[in-house]
Short mmCIF file of C-alpha atoms in Angstrom, two decimals:
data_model
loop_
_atom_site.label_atom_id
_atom_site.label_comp_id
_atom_site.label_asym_id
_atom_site.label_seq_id
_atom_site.Cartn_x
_atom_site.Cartn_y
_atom_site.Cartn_z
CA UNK A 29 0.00 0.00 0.00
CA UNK A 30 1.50 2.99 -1.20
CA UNK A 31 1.68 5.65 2.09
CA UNK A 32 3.43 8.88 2.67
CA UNK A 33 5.39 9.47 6.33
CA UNK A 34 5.42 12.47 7.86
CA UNK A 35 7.57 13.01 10.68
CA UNK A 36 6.94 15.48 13.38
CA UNK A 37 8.99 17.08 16.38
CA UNK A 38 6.74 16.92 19.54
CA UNK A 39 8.88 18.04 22.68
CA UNK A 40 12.09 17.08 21.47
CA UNK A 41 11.08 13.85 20.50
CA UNK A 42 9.78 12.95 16.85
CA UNK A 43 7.31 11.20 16.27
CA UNK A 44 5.97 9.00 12.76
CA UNK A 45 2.25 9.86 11.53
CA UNK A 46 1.23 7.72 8.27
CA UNK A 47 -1.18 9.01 5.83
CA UNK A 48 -3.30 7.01 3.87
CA UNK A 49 -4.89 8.23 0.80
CA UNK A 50 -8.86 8.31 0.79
CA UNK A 51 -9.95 5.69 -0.94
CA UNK A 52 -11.80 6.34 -4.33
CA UNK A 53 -15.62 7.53 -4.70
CA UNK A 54 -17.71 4.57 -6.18
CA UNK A 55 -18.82 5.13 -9.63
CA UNK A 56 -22.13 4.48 -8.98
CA UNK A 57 -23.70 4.90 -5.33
CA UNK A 58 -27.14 4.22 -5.44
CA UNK A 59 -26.95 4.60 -1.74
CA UNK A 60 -26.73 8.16 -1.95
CA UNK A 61 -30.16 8.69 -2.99
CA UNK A 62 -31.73 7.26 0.14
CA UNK A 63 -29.96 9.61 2.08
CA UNK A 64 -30.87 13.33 2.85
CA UNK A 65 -27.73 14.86 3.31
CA UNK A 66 -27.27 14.12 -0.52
CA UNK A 67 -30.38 16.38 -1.09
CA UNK A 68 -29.02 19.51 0.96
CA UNK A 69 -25.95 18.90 -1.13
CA UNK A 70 -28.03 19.44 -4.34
CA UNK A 71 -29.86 22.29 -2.35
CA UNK A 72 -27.26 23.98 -1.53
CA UNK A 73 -25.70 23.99 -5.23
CA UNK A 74 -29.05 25.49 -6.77
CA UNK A 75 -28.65 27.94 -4.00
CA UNK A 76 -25.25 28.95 -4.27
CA UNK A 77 -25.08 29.19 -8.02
CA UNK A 78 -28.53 31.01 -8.12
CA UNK A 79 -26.72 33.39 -5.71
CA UNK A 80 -23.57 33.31 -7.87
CA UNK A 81 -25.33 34.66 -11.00
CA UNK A 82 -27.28 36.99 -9.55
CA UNK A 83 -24.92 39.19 -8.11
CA UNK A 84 -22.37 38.50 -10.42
CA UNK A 85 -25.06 39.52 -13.80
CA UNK A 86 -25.96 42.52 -11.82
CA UNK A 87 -22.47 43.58 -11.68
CA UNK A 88 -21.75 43.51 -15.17
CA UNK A 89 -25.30 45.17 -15.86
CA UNK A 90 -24.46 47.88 -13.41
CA UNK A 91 -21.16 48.74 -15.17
CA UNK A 92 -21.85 48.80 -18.38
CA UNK A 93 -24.96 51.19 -17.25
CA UNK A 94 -22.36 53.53 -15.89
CA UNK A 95 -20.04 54.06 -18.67
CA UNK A 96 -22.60 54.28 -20.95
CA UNK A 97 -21.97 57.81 -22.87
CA UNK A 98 -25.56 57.61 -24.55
CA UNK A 99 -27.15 58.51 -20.91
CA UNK A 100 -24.45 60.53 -19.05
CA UNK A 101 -21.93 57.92 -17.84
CA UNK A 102 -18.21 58.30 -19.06
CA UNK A 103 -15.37 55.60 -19.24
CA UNK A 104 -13.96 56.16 -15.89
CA UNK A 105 -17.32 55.42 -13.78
CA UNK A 106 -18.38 51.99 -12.47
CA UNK A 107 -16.33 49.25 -10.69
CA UNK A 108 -14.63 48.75 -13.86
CA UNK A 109 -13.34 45.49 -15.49
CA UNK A 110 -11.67 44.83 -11.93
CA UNK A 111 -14.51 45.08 -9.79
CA UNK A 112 -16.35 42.89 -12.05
CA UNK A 113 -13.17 40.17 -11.68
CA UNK A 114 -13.72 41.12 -7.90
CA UNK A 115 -17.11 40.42 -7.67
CA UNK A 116 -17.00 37.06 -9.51
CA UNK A 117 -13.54 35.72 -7.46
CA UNK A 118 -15.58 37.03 -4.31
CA UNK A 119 -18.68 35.53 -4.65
CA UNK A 120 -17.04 32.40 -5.16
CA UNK A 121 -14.70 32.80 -2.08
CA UNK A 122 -18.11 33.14 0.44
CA UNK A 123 -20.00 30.67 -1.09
CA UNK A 124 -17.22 28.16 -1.61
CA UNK A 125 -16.70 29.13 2.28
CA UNK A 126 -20.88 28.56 3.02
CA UNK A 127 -21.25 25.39 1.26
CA UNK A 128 -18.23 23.57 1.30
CA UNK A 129 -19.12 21.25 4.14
CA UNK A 130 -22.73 20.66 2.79
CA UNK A 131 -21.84 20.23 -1.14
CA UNK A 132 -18.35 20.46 -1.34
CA UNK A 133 -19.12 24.22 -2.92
CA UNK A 134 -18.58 23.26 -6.77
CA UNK A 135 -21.08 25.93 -8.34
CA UNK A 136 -19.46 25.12 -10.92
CA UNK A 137 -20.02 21.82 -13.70
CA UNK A 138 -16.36 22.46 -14.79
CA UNK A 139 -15.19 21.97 -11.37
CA UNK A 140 -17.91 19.03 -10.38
CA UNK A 141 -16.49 16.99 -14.00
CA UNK A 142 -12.56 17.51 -12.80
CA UNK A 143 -13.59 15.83 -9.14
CA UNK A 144 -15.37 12.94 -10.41
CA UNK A 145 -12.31 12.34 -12.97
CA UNK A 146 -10.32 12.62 -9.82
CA UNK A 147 -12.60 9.75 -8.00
CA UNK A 148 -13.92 12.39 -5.43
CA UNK A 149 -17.74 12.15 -6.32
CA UNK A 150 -19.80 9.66 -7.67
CA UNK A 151 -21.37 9.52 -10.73
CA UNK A 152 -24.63 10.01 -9.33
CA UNK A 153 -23.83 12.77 -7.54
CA UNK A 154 -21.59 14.78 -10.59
CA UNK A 155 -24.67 14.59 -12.87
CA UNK A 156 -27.16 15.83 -10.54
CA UNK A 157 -24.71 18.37 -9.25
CA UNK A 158 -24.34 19.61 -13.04
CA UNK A 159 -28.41 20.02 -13.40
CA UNK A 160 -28.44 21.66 -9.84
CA UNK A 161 -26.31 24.52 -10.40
CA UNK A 162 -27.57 25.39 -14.44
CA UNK A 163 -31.05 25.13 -13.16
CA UNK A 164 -29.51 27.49 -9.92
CA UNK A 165 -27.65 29.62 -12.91
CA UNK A 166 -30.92 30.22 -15.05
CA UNK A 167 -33.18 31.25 -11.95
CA UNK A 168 -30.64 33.29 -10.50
CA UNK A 169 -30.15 35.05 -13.97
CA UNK A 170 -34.04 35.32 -14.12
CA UNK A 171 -34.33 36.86 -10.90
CA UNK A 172 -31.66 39.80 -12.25
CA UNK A 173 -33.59 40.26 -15.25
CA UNK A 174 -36.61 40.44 -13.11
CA UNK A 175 -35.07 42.96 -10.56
CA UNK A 176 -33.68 45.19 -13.75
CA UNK A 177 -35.78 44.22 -17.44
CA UNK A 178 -34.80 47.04 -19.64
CA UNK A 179 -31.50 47.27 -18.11
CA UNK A 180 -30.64 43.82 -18.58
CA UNK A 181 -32.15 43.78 -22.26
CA UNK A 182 -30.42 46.82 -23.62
CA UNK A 183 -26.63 45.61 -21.84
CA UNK A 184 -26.55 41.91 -23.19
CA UNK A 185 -27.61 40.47 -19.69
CA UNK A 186 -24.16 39.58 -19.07
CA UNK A 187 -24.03 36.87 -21.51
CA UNK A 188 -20.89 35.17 -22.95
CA UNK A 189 -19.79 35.66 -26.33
CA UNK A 190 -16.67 35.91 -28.47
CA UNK A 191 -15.20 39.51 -28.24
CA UNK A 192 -15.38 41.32 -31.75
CA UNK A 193 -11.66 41.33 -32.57
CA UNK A 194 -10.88 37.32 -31.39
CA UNK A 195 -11.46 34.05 -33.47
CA UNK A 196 -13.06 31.09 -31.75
CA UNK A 197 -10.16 29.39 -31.44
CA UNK A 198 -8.42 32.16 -29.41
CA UNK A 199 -11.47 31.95 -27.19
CA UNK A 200 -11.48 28.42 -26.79
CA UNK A 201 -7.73 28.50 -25.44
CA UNK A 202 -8.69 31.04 -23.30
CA UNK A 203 -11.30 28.96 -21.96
CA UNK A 204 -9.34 25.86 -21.71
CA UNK A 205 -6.61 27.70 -19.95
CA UNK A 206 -8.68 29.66 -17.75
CA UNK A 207 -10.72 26.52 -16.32
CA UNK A 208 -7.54 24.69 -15.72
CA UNK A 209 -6.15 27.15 -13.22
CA UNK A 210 -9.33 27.12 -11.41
CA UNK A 211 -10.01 23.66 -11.60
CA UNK A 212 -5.85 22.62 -10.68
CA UNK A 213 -6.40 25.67 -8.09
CA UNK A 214 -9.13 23.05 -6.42
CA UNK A 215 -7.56 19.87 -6.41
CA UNK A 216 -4.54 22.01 -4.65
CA UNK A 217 -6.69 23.52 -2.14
CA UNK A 218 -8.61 20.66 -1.28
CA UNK A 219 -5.71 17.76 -1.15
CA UNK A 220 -5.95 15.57 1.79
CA UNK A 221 -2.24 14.86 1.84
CA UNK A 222 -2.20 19.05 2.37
CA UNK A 223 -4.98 18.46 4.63
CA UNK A 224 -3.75 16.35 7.03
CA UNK A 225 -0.35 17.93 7.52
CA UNK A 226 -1.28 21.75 7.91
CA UNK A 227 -4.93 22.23 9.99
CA UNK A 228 -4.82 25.86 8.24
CA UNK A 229 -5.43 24.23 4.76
CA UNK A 230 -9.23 23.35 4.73
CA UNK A 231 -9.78 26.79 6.42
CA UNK A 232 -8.45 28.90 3.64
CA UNK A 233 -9.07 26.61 0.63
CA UNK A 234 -11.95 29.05 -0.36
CA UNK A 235 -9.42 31.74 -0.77
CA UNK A 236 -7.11 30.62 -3.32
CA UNK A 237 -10.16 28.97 -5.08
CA UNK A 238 -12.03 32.99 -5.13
CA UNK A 239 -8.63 34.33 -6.35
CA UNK A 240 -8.23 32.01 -9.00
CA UNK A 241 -11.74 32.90 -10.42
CA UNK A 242 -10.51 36.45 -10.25
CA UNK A 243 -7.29 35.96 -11.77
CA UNK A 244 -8.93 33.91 -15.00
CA UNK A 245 -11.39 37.07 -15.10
CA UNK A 246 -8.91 39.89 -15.25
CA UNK A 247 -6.60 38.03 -18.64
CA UNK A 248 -10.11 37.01 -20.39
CA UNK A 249 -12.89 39.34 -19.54
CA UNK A 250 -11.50 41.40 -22.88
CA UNK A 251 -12.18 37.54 -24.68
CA UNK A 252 -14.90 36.07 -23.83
CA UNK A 253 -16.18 37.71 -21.15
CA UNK A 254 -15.07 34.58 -19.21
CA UNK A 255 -17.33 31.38 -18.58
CA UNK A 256 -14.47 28.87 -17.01
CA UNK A 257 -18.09 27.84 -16.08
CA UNK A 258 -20.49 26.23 -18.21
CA UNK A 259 -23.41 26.83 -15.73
CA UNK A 260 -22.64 30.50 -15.81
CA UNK A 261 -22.82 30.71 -19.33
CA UNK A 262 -25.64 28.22 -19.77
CA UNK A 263 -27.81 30.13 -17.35
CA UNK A 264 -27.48 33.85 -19.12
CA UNK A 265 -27.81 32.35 -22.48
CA UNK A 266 -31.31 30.68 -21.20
CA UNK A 267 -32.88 33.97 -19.57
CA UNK A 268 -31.05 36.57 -22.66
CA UNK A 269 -31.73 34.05 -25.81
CA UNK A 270 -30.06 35.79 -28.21
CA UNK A 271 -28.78 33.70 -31.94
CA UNK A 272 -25.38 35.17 -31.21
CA UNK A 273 -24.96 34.14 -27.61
CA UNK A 274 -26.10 30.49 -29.04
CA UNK A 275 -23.84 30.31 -31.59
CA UNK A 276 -20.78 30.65 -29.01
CA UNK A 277 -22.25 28.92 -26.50
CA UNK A 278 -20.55 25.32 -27.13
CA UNK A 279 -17.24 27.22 -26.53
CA UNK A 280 -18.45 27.54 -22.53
CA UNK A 281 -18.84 23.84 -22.43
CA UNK A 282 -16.09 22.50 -24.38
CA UNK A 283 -13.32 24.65 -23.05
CA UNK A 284 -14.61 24.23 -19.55
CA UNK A 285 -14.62 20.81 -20.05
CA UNK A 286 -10.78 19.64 -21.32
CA UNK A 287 -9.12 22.14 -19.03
CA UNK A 288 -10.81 20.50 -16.40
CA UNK A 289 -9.69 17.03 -17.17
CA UNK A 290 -6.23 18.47 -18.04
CA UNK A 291 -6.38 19.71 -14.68
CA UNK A 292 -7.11 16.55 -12.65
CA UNK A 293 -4.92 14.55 -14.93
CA UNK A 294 -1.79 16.62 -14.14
CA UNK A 295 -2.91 16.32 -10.19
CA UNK A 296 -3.88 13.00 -9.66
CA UNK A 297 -1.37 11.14 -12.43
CA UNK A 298 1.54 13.69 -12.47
CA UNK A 299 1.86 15.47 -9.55
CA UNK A 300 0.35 12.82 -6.90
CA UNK A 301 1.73 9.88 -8.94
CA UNK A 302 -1.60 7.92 -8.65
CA UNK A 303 -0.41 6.02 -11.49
CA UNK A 304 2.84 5.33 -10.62
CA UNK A 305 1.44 4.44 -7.07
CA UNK A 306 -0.85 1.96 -8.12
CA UNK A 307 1.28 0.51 -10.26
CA UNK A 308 3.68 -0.27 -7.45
CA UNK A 309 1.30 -1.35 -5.08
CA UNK A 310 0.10 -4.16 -8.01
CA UNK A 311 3.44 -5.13 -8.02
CA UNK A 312 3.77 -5.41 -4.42
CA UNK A 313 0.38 -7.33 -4.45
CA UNK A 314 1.76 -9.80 -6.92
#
C-alpha cells in the first residue's frame, strides 16, 4: 500500500504519523439517494449558483450602465473590469466558504467533472450536481432580469460571447486555460495529503479557489467575457436568448470541459503519482 510518512517534532522527540490516501468515490452509489444529506448537497448547489449569478449579472449590468456615454456615464465610472473580476472571485470565495461542508461548494459543472475524474464524487452525484447549479444559474439570472428588465435587455444580460476582434479558437484557449487554473487551483486547495499535515489548509481553501476565479477574469474578460463555467454561461444564455450568444455557447462547455480534465490529470497522475502508485502497489500485491 503505497503511504506517505510524515515526521513530526513533539517536545524534542519525533514522532511517525502515516497518511493514507482516501480511498476512491464509487462510480455508482445508489446509496446516496436514500440519504438526505445528498439532497441539501443538491440544495445547496441550486442555492449557491442562483446566488452566484445573480450578483455577479448585476455587476456587469451595473457597469456597463455607468459608462454608458448615450445617458451621461463616461469611461472612468463603475467598478470597472476589476470590480467585475472582484465580484466574480468574491462571490465564489463566500460561497465556496458557506457550502463547502454541505456540497463540497462546486457551483461550478467544470469543477464538479474535474472531481469525479479525480474519483472524489460519484457519478450520481456529478450529474445531478451539473443540473443543480444550471437550473440554480438560469433562476438566479431570471431573478436579475426580473429585478432590472430594460437594463438587462439593452446591456446583453451579461451573456458570454466571443469579443469582436478574437477568433473562436483564441477563445477556446482562453477557456481551456482559464478553467484549468481554477479547476488545478481546487484539487490544490482541497488535497488531503495538504490536509492532514497543515490544519490551516481546509480553512483557507476558499481563498485561493475565489482568487483564481478572479485571476482567470482579469486576462479574459476582454475575450470572452469569461465562462471557465459552463453553468454561468448556460444560465445567461437561457434567460437573454439571443442567436449570437447560441452560436458561441458550445465554446463555454467544451473549453470548460478539457481544461478540467487536463487539470485533474496533471494532479492525480503527475503530480500525486496515482499512477505510478498503483502501479507499485500491483506489483507489491503480486
Amino acid at each position: 500500500m503505497a503511504k506517505d510518512v510524515e515526521v513530526q517534532e513533539q517536545g524534542g522527540e519525533y514522532s511517525a504519523k502515516d497518511y493514507h490516501d482516501p480511498p476512491p468515490a464509487p462510480l455508482f452509489d445508489p446509496e446516496e439517494l436514500t440519504q438526505w444529506s445528498f439532497y441539501r448537497a443538491l440544495i445547496a448547489e441550486f442555492i449557491a449558483t442562483l446566488l452566484f449569478l445573480y450578483v455577479t449579472v448585476l455587476t456587469i449590468i451595473g457597469y456597463k450602465r455607468q459608462t454608458d456615454t448615450t445617458v451621461g456615464g463616461t469611461d472612468c465610472d463603475g467598478v470597472g473590469i476589476l470590480g467585475i473580476a472582484w465580484a466574480f472571485g468574491g462571490m465564489i470565495f463566500i460561497l465556496v466558504y458557506c457550502t463547502a461542508g454541505i456540497s463540497g461548494g462546486h457551483i461550478n459543472p467544470a469543477v464538479t467533472f474535474g472531481l469525479f475524474l479525480g474519483r472524489k464524487v460519484s457519478l450520481i452525484r456529478a450529474l445531478l450536481y451539473m443540473v443543480a447549479q444550471c437550473a440554480g444559474a438560469i433562476c438566479g439570472t431570471g431573478l436579475a432580469k426580473g429585478f432590472q428588465k430594460a437594463y438587462y435587455n439593452r446591456y446583453g444580460g451579461g451573456a458570454n460571447s466571443v469579443a469582436d476582434g478574437y477568433n473562436n479558437g483564441t477563445a477556446l484557449g482562453a477557456e481551456i486555460i482559464g478553467t484549468f487554473v481554477l479547476v488545478y487551483t481546487v484539487f490544490s486547495a482541497t488535497d488531503p495529503k495538504r490536509n492532514a499535515r497543515d490544519s490551516h489548509v481546509p480553512v483557507l481553501a476558499p481563498l485561493p479557489i475565489g482568487f483564481a476565479v478572479f485571476m482567470v477574469h482579469l486576462a479574459t474578460i476582454p475575450i470572452t467575457g469569461t465562462g471557465i463555467n459552463p453553468a454561468r454561461s448556460f444560465g445567461a444564455a437561457v434567460i437573454y436568448n439571443e442567436d449570437k450568444i447560441w452560436d458561441d455557447q458550445w465554446i463555454f462547455w467544451v473549453g470548460p470541459i478539457v481544461g478540467a480534465a487536463v487539470a485533474a490529470f496533471y494532479h492525480q497522475y503527475i503530480l500525486r503519482a496515482a499512477a505510478i502508485k498503483a502501479l507499485g502497489s500491483f506489483k507489491s500485491n503480486a
